GROMACS .gro file of N, CA, C and O in nm:
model
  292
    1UNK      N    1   2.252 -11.454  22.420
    1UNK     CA    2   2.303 -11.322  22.392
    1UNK      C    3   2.377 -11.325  22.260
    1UNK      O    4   2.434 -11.427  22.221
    2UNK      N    5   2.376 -11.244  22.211
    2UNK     CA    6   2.420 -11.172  22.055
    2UNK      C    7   2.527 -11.072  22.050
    2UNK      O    8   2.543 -11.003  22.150
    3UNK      N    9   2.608 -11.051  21.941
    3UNK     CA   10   2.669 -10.946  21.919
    3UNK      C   11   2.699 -10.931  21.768
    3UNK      O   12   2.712 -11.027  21.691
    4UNK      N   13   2.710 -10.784  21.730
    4UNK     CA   14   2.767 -10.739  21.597
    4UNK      C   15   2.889 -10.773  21.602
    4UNK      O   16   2.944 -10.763  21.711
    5UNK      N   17   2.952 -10.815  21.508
    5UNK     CA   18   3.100 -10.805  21.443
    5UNK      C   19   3.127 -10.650  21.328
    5UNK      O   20   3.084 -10.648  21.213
    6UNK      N   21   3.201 -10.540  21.386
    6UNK     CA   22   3.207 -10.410  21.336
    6UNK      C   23   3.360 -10.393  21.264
    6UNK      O   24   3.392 -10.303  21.187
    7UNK      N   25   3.455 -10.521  21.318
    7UNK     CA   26   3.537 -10.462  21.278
    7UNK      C   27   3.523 -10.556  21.099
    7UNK      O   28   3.490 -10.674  21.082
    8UNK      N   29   3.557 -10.461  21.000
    8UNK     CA   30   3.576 -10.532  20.876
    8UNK      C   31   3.651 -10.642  20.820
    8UNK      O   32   3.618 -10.729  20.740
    9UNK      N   33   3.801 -10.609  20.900
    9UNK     CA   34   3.888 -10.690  20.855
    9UNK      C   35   3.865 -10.816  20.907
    9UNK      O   36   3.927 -10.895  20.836
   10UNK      N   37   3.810 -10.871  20.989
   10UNK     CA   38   3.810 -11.043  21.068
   10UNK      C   39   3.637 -11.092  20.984
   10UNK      O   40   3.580 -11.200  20.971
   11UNK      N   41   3.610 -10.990  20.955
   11UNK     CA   42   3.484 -11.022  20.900
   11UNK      C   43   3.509 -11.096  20.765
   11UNK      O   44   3.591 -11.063  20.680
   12UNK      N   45   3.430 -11.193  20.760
   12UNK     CA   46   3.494 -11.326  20.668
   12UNK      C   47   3.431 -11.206  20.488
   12UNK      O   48   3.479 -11.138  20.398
   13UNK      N   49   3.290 -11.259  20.544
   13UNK     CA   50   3.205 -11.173  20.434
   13UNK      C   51   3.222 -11.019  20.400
   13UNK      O   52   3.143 -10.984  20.313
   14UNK      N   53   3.308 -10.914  20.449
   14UNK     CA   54   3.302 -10.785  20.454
   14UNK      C   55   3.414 -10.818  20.344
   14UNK      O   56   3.492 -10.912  20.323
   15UNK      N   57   3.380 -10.675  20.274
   15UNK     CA   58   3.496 -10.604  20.164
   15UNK      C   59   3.604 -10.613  20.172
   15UNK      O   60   3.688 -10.659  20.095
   16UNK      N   61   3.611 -10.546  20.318
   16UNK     CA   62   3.713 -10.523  20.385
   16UNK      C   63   3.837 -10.638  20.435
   16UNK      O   64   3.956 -10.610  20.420
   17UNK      N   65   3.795 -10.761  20.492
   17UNK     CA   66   3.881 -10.887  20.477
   17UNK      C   67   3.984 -10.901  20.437
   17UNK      O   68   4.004 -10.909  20.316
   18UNK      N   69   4.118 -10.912  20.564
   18UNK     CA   70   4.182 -10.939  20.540
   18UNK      C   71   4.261 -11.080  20.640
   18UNK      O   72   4.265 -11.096  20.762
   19UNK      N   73   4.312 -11.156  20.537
   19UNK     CA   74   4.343 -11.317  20.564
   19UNK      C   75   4.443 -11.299  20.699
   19UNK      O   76   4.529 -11.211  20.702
   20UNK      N   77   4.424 -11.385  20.801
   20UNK     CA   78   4.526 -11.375  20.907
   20UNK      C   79   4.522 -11.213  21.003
   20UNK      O   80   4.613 -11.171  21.074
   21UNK      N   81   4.396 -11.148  20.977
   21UNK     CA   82   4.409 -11.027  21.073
   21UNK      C   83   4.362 -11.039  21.188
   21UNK      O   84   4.278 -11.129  21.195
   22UNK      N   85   4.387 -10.968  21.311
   22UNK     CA   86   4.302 -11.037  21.395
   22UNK      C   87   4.274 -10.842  21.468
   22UNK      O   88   4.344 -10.746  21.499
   23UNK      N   89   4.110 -10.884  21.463
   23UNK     CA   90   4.107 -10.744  21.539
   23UNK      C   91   4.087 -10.707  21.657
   23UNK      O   92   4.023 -10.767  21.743
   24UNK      N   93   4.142 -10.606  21.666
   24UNK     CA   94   4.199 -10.573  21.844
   24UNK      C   95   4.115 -10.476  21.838
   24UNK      O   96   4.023 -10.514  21.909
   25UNK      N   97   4.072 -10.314  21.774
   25UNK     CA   98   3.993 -10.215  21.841
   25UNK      C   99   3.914 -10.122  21.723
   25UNK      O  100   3.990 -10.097  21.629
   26UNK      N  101   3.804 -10.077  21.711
   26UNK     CA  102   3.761  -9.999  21.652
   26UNK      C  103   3.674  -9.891  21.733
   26UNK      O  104   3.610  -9.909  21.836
   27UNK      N  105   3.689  -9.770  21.657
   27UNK     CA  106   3.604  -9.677  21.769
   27UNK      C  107   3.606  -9.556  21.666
   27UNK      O  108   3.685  -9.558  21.571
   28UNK      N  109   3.532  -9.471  21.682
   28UNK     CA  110   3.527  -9.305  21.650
   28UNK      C  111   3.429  -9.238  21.751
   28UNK      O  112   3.323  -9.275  21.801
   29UNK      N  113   3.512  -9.113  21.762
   29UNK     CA  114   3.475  -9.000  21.834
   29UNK      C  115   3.471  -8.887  21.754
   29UNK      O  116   3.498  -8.890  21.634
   30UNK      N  117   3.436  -8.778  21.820
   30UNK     CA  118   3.434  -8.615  21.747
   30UNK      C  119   3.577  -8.614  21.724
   30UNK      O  120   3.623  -8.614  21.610
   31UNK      N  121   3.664  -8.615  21.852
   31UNK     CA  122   3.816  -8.522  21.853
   31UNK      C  123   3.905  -8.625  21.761
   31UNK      O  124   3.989  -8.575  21.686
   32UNK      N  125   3.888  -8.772  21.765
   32UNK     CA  126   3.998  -8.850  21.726
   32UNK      C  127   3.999  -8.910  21.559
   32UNK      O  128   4.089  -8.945  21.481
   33UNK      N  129   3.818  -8.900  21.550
   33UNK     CA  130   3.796  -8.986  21.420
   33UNK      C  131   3.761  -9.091  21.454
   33UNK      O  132   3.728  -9.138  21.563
   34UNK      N  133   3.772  -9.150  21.294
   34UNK     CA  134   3.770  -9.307  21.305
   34UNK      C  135   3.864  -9.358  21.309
   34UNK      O  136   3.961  -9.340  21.235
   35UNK      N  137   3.850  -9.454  21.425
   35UNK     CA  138   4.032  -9.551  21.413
   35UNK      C  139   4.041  -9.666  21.448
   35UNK      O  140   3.975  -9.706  21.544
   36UNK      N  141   4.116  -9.738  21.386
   36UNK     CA  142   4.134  -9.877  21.377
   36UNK      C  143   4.254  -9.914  21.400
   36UNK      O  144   4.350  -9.893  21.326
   37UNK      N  145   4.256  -9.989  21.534
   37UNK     CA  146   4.383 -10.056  21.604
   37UNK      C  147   4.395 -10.237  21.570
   37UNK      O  148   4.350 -10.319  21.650
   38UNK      N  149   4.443 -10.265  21.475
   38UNK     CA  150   4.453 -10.427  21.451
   38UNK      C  151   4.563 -10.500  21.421
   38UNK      O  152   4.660 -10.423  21.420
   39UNK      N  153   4.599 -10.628  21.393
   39UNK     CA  154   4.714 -10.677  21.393
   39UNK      C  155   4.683 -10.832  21.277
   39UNK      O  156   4.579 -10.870  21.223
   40UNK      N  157   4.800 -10.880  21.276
   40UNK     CA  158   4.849 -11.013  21.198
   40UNK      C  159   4.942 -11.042  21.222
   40UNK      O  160   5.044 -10.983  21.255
   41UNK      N  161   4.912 -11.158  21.204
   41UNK     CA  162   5.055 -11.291  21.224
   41UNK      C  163   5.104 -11.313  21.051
   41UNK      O  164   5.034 -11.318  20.949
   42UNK      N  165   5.224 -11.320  21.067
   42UNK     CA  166   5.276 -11.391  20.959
   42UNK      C  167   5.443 -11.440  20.990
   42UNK      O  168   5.521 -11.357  21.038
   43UNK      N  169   5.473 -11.531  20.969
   43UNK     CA  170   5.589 -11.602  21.020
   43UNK      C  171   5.681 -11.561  21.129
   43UNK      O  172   5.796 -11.519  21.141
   44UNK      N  173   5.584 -11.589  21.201
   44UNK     CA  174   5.589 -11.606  21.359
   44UNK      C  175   5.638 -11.437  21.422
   44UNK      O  176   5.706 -11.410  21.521
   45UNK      N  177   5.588 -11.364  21.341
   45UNK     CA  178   5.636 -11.233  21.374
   45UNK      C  179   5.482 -11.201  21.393
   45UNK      O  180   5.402 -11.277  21.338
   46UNK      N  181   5.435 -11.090  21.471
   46UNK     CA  182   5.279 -11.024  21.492
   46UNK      C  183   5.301 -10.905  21.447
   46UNK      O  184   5.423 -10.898  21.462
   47UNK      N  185   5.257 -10.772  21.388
   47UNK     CA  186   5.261 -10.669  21.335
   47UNK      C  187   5.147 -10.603  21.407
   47UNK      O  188   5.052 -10.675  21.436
   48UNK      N  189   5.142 -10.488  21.437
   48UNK     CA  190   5.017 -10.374  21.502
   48UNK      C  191   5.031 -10.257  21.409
   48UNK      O  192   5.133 -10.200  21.369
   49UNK      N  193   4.895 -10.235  21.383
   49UNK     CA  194   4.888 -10.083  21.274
   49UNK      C  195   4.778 -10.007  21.368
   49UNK      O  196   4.689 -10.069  21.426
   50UNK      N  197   4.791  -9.892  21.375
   50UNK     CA  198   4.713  -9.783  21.416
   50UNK      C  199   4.672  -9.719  21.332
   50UNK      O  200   4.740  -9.621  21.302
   51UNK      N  201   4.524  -9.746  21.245
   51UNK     CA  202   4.477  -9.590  21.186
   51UNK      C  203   4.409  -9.520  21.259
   51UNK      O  204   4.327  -9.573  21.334
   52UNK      N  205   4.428  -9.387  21.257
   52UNK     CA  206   4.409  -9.284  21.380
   52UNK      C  207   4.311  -9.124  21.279
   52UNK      O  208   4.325  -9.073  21.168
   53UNK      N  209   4.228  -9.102  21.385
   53UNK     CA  210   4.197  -8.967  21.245
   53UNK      C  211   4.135  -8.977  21.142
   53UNK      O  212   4.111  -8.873  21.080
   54UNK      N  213   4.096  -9.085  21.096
   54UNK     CA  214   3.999  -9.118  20.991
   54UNK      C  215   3.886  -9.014  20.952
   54UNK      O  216   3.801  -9.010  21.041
   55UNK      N  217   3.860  -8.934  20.853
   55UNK     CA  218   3.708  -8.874  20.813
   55UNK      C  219   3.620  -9.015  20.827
   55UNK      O  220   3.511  -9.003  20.883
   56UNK      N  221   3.656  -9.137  20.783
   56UNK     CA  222   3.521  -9.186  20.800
   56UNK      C  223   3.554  -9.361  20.815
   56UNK      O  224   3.658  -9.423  20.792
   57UNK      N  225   3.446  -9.400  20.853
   57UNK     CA  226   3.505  -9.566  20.878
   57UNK      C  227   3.561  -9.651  20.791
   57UNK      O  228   3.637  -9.746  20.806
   58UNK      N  229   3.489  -9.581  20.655
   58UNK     CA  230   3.553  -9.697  20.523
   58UNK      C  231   3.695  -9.649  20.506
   58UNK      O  232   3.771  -9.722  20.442
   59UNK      N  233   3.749  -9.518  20.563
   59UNK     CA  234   3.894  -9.481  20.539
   59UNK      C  235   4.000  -9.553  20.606
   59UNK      O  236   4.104  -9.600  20.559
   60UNK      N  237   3.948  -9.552  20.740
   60UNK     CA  238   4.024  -9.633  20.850
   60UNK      C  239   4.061  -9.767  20.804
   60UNK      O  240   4.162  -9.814  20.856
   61UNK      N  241   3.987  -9.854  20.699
   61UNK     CA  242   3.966 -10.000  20.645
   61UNK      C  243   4.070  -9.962  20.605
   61UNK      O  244   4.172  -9.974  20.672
   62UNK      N  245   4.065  -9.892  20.453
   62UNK     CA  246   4.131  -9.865  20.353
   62UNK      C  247   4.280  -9.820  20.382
   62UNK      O  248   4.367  -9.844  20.299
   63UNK      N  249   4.309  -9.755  20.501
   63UNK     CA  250   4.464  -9.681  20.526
   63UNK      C  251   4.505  -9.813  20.616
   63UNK      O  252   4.626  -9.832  20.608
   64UNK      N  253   4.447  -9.896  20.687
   64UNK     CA  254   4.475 -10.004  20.746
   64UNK      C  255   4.520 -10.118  20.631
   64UNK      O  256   4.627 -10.168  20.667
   65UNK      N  257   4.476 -10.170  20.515
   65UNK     CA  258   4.523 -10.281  20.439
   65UNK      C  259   4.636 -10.190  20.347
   65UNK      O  260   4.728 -10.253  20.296
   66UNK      N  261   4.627 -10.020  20.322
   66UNK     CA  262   4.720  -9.990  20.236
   66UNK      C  263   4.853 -10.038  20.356
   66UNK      O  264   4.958 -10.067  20.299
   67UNK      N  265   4.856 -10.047  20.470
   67UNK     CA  266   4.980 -10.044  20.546
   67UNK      C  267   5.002 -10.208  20.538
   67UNK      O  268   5.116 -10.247  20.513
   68UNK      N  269   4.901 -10.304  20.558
   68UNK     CA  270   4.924 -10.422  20.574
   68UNK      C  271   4.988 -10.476  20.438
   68UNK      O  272   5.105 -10.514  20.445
   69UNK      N  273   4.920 -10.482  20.308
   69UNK     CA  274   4.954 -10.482  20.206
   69UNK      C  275   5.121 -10.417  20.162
   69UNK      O  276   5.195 -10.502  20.113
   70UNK      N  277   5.159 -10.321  20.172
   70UNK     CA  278   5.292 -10.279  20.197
   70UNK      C  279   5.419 -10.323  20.301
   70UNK      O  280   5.536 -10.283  20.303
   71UNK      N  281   5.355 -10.415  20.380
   71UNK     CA  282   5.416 -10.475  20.448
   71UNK      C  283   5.465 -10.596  20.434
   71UNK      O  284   5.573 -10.641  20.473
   72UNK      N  285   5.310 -10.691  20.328
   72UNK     CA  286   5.354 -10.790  20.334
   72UNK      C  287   5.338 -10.816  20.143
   72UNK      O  288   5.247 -10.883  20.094
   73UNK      N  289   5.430 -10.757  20.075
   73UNK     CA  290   5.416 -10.742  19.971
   73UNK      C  291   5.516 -10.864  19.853
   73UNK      O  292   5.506 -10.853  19.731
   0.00000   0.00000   0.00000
């Protein structure tokens, strides 16, 4: 048995990649969007970001590392 890897950020090869993320949820619907529930470790603390509402999947990436990036700046 097989599976896709969808979420971007754990994806080694995707654009999207980001070091130490670990992904917890991706999904879109009509009512909610696209949204991306994921997290990281960094000194011994774990962080959770919710992008919620997305027009589109590459947004959800993009509002997800603008928060990670600002976090760990």
């Amino acid at each position: 048995k097989s599976f896709s890897l969808t979420n971007g950020l754990i994806k080694k090869t995707g654009a999207n990649y980001y070091e130490g993320a670990v992904g917890l949820k991706t999904g879109t619907t009509n009512r909610a969007g696209a949204c991306l529930v994921s997290g990281v470790e960094r000194a011994r603390q774990f962080y959770i970001v919710a992008s919620l509402g997305n027009a589109t999947s590459a947004e959800r990436y993009t509002n997800t590392l603008i928060i990670f990036r600002s976090i760990f700046k």
